[in-house]
Tab-separated table of C-alpha atoms and ligand atoms in Angstrom:
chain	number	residue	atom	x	y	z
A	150	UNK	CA	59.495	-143.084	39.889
A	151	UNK	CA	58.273	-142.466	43.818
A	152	UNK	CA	56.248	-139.904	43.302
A	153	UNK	CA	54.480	-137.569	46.688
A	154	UNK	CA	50.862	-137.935	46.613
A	155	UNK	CA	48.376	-135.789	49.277
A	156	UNK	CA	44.900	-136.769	49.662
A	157	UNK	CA	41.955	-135.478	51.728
A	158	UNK	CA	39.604	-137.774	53.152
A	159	UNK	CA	42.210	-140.309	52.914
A	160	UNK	CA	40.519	-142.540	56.617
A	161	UNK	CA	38.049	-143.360	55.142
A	162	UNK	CA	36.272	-144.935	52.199
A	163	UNK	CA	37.626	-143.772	48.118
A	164	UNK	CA	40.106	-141.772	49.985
A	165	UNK	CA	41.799	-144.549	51.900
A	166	UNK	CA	41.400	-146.584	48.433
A	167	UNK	CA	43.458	-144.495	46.506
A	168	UNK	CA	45.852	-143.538	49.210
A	169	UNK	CA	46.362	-147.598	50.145
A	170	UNK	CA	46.860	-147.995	45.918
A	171	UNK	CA	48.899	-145.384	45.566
A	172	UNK	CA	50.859	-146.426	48.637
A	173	UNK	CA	50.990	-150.282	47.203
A	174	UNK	CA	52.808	-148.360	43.890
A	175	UNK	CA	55.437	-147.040	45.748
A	176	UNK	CA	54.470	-143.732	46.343
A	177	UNK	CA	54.182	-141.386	49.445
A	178	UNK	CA	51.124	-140.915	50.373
A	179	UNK	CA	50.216	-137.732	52.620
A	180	UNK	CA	46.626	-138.319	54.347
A	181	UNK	CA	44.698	-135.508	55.296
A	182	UNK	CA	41.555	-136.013	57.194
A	183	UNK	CA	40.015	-135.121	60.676
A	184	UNK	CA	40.894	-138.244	62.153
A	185	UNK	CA	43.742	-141.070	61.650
A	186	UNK	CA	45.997	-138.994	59.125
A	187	UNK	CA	49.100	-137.504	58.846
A	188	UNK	CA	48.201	-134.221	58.540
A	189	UNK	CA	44.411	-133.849	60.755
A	190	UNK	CA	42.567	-130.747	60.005
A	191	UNK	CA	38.698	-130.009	59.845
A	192	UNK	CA	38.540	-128.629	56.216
A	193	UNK	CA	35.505	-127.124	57.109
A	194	UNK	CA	37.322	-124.091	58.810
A	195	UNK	CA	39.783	-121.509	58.054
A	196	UNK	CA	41.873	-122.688	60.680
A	197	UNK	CA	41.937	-126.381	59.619
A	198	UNK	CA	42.433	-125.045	55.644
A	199	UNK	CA	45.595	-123.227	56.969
A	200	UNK	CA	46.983	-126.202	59.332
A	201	UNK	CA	46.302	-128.495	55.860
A	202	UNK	CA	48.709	-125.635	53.665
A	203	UNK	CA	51.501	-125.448	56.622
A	204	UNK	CA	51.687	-128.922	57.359
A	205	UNK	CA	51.733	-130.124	53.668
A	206	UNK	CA	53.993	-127.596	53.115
A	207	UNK	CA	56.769	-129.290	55.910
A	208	UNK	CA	55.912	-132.544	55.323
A	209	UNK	CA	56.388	-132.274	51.775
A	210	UNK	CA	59.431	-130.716	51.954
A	211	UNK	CA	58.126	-128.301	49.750
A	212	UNK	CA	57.011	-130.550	46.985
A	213	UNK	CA	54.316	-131.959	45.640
A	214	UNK	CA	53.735	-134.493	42.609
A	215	UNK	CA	49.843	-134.616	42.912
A	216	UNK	CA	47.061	-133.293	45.303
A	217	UNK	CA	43.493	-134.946	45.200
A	218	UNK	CA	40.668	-133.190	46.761
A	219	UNK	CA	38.295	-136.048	47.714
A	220	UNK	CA	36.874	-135.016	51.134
A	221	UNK	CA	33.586	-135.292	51.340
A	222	UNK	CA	30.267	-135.062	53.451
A	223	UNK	CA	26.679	-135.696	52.011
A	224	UNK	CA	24.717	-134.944	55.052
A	225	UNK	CA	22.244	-132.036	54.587
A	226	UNK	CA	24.182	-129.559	56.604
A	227	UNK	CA	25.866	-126.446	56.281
A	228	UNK	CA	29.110	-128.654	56.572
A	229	UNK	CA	28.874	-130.333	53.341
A	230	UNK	CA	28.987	-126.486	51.799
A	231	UNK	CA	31.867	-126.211	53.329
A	232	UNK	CA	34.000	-129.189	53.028
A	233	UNK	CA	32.683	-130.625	49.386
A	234	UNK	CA	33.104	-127.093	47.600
A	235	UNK	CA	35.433	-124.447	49.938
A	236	UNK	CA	37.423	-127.372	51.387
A	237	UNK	CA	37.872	-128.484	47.643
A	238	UNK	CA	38.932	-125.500	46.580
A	239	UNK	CA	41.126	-124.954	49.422
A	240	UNK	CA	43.186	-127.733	48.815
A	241	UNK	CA	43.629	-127.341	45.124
A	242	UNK	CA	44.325	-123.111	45.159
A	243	UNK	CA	46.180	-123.199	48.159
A	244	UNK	CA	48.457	-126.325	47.274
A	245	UNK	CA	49.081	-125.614	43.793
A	246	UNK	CA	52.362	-123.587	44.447
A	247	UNK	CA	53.547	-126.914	45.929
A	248	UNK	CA	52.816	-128.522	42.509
A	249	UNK	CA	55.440	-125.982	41.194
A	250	UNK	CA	58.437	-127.977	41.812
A	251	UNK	CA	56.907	-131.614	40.158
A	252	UNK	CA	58.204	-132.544	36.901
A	253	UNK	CA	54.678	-133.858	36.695
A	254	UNK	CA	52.318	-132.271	38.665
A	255	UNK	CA	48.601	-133.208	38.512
A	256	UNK	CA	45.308	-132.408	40.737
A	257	UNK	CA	41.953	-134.235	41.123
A	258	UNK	CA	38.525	-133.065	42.601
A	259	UNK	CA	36.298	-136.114	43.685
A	260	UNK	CA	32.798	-134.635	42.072
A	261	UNK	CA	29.802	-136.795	41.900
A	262	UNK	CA	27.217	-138.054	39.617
A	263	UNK	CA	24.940	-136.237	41.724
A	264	UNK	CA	26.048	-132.741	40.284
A	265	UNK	CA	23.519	-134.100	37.332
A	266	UNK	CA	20.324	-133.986	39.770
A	267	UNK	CA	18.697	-130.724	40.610
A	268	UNK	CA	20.483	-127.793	42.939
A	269	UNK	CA	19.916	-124.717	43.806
A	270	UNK	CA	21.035	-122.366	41.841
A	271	UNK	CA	21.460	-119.561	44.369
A	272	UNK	CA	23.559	-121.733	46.428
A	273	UNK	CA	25.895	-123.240	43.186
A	274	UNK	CA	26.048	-119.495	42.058
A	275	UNK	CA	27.437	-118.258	45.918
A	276	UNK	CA	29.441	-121.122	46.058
A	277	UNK	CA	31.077	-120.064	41.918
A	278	UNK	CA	31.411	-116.387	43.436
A	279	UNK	CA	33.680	-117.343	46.330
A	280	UNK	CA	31.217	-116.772	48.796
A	281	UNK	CA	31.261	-118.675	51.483
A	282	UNK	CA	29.336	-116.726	53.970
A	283	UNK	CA	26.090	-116.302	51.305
A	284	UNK	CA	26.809	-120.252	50.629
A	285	UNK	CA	26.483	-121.065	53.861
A	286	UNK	CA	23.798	-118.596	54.469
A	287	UNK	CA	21.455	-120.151	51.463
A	288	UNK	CA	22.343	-123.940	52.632
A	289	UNK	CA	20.739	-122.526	56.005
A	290	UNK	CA	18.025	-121.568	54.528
A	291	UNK	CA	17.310	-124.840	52.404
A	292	UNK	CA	17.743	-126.328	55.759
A	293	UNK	CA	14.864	-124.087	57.182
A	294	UNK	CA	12.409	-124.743	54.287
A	295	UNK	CA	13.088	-128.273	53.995
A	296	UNK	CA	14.976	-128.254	51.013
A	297	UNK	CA	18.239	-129.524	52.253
A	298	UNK	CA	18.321	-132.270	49.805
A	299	UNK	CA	19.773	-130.148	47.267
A	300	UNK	CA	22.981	-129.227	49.192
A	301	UNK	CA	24.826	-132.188	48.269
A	302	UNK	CA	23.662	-131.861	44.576
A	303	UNK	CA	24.709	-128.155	44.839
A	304	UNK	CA	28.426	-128.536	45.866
A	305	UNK	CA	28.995	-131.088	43.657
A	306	UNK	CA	27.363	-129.118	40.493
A	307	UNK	CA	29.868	-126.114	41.666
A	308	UNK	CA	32.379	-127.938	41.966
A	309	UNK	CA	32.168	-129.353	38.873
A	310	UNK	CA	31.608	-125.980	37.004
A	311	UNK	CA	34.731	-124.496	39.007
A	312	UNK	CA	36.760	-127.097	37.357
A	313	UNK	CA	35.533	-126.569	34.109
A	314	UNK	CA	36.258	-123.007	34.568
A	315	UNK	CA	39.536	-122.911	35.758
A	316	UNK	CA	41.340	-126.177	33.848
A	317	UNK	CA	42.515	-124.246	30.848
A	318	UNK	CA	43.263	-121.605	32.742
A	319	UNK	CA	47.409	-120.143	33.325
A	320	UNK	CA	47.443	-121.288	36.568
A	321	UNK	CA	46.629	-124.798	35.778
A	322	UNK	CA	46.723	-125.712	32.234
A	323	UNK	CA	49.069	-123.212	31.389
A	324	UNK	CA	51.640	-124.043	34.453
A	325	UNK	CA	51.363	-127.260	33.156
A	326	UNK	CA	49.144	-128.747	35.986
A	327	UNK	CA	46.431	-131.613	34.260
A	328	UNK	CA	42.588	-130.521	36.577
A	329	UNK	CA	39.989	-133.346	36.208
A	330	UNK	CA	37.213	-134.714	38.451
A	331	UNK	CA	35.808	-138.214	38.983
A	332	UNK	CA	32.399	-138.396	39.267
A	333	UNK	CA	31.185	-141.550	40.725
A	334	UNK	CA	28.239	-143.014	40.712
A	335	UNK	CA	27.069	-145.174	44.190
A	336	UNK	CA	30.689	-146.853	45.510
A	337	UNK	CA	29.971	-148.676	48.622
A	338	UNK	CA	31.785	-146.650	51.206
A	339	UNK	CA	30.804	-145.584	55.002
A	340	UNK	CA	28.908	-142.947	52.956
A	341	UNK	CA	26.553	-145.309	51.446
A	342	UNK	CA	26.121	-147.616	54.197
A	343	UNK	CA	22.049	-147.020	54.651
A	344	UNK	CA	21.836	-147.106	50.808
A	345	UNK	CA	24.017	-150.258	50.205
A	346	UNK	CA	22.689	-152.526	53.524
A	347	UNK	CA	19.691	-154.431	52.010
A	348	UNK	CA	18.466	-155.371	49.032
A	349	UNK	CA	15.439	-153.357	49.511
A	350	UNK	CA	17.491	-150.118	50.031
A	351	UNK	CA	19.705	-151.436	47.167
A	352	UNK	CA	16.956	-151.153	44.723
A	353	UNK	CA	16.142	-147.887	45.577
A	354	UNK	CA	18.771	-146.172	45.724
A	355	UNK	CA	19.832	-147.990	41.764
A	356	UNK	CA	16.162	-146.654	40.732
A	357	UNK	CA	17.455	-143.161	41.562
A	358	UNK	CA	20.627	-144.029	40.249
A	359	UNK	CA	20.869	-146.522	37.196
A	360	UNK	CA	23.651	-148.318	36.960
A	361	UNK	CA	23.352	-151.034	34.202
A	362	UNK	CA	26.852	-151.909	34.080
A	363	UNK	CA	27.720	-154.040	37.228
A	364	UNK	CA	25.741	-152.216	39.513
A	365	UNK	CA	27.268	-150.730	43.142
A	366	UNK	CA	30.616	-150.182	42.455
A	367	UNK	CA	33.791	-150.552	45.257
A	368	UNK	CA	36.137	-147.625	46.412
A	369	UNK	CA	39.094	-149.593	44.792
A	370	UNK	CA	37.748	-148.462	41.132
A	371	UNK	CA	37.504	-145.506	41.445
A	372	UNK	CA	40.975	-145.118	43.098
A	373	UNK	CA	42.222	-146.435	40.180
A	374	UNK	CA	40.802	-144.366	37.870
A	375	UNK	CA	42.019	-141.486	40.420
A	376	UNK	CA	45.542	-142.972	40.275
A	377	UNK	CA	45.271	-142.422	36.296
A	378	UNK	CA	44.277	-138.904	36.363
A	379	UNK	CA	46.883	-138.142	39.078
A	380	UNK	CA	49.944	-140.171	36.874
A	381	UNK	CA	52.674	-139.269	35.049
A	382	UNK	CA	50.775	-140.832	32.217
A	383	UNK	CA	47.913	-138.607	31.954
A	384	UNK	CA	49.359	-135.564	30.133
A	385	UNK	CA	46.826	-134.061	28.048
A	386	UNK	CA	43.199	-134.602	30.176
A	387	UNK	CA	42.109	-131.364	30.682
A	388	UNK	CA	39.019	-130.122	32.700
A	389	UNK	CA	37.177	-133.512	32.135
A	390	UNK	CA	34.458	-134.559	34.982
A	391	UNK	CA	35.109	-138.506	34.099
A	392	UNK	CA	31.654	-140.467	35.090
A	393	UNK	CA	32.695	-143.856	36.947
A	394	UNK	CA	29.031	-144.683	37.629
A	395	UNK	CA	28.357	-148.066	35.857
A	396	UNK	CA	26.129	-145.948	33.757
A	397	UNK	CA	23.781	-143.143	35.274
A	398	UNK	CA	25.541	-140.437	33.360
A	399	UNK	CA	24.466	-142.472	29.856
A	400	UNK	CA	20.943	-143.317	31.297
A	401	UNK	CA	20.303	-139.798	32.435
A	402	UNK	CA	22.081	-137.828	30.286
A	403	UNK	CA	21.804	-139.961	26.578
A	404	UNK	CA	23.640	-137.983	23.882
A	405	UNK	CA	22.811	-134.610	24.992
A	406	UNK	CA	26.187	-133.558	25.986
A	407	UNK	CA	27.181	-133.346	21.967
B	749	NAD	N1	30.385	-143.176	48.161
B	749	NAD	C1	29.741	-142.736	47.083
B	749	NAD	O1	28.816	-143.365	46.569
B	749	NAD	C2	30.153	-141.426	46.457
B	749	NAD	C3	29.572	-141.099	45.227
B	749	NAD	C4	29.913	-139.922	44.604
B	749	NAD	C5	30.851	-139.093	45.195
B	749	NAD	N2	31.398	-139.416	46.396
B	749	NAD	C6	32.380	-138.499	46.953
B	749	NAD	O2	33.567	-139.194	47.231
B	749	NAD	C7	34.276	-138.534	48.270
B	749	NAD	C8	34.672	-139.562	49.315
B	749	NAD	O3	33.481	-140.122	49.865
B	749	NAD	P1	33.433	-141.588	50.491
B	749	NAD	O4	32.288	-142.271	49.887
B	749	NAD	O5	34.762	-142.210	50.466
B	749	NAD	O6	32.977	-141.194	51.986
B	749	NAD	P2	33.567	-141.561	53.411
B	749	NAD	O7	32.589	-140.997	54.364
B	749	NAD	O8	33.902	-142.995	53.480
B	749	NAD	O9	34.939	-140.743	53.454
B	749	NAD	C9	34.957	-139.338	53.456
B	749	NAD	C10	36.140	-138.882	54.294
B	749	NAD	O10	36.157	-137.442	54.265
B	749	NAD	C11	36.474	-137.007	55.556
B	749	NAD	N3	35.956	-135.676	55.824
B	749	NAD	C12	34.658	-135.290	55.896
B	749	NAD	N4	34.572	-134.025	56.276
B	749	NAD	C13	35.832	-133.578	56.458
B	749	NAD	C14	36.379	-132.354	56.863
B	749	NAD	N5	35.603	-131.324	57.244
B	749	NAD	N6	37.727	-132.225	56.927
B	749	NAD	C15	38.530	-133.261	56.598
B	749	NAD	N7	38.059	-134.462	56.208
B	749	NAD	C16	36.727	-134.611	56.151
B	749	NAD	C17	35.791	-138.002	56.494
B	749	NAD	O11	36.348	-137.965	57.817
B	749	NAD	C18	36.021	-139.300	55.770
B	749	NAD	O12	37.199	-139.961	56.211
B	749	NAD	C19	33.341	-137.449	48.796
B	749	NAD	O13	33.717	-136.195	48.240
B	749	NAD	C20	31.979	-137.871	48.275
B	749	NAD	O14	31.097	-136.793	48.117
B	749	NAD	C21	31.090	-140.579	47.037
């Protein structure tokens, strides 16, 4: 069954993965991203959220089977506040009526296994309250005292708790609508590039993040494991943050999540 996929960040990276593999399965693909994609828009600003809904909207006809929210920046910046969490959010709340009309609709947040290091809390609590002004505000301010390192961790925490907090809920769960996030851990993508280049900054960035099982992982897996969540398949995950990290979640985490 062709099904009509749309997915942010789709030039570049786990984004153009999953769009080329969902593509390769016979499905229409709509890519969203600033740059080389059907539908261009800077998710960063109202104006680019809106051009996302409208487009999608006529492009779609209407209709869509399954929207993944993978856009992503993890400079410290403002920015990444507002593309990894109120872009995110964007494209899941406002496209959901599109879902609607899908026998099987589904939606997927690209988290991180960084929402396990430290944030802010001020920041994941403005970001939880629908702030985006404060969020941006308190990012600033990181900025200023040097603390912009726990942006990234930040959005990524929020959005993780957002999904957790709204999966069960009537307007996904209840319409019908499967909400999960992948969490990855370090995929070699344009991302990683510094981290991934030498086998010096290799080792570091593994020390930070463990991966015991087969180390730096390509886009292509987690695409798949995006193109399962997104399926016709997947009926009953609800709200899960799935770790594709070779690991880190285990080595950080051990059994404390039971
Ligand atoms: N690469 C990794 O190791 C890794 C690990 C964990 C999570 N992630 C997450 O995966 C997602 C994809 O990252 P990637 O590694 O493929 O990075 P990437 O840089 O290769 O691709 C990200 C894409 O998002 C687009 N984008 C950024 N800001 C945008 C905006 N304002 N509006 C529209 N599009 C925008 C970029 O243009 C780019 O094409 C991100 O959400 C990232 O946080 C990546």
């Amino acid at each position: 069954m062709t099904r009509t996929y749309l997915v942010t960040g789709s030039a570049s990276g786990i984004g153009a993965a999953t769009a080329d593999l969902l593509a390769a399965q016979g499905h229409r693909v709509i890519g969203v991203d600033m740059h080389d994609a059907d539908i261009v828009a800077d998710l960063t600003t109202h104006e680019g959220r809106a051009a996302l809904v409208e487009h999608a909207r006529d492009l779609s006809g209407g209709t869509i089977d399954a929207v993944i929210a993978n856009a992503g920046l993890a400079t410290e910046s403002t920015a990444t506040v507002a593309v990894n969490y109120f872009g995110a959010l964007a494209t899941l709340d406002c496209l959901r009526p599109l879902l609607a009309g899908s026998s099987a609709p589904r939606a997927v947040a690209t988290a991180s296994m960084a929402s396990l290091f430290p944030v802010d809390d001020e920041l994941v609590d403005a970001c939880l309250a629908h702030d985006e002004p404060a969020a941006l505000h308190r990012a600033k301010e990181l900025l200023d005292e040097g603390a912009g390192g726990l942006i990234y961790s930040s959005t990524k925490r929020a959005l993780v708790r957002w999904i957790r907090r709204s999966a069960a809920t009537d307007e996904w769960a209840g319409s019908g609508i499967p909400l999960n996030g992948v969490a990855p851990g370090i995929i070699r993508t344009p991302m990683t590039a510094t981290y991934t280049a030498t086998e010096e900054s290799r080792k570091a960035v593994l020390d930070m993040v463990p991966m015991p099982l087969n180390g730096i992982a390509e886009a292509e897996t987690v695409a798949h494991l995006i193109a399962y969540l997104t399926s016709v398949e997947n009926t009953h995950l609800c709200g899960q943050v799935v770790f594709i990290d070779g690991g880190s979640d285990v080595v950080i985490r051990g059994e404390s999540t039971w």
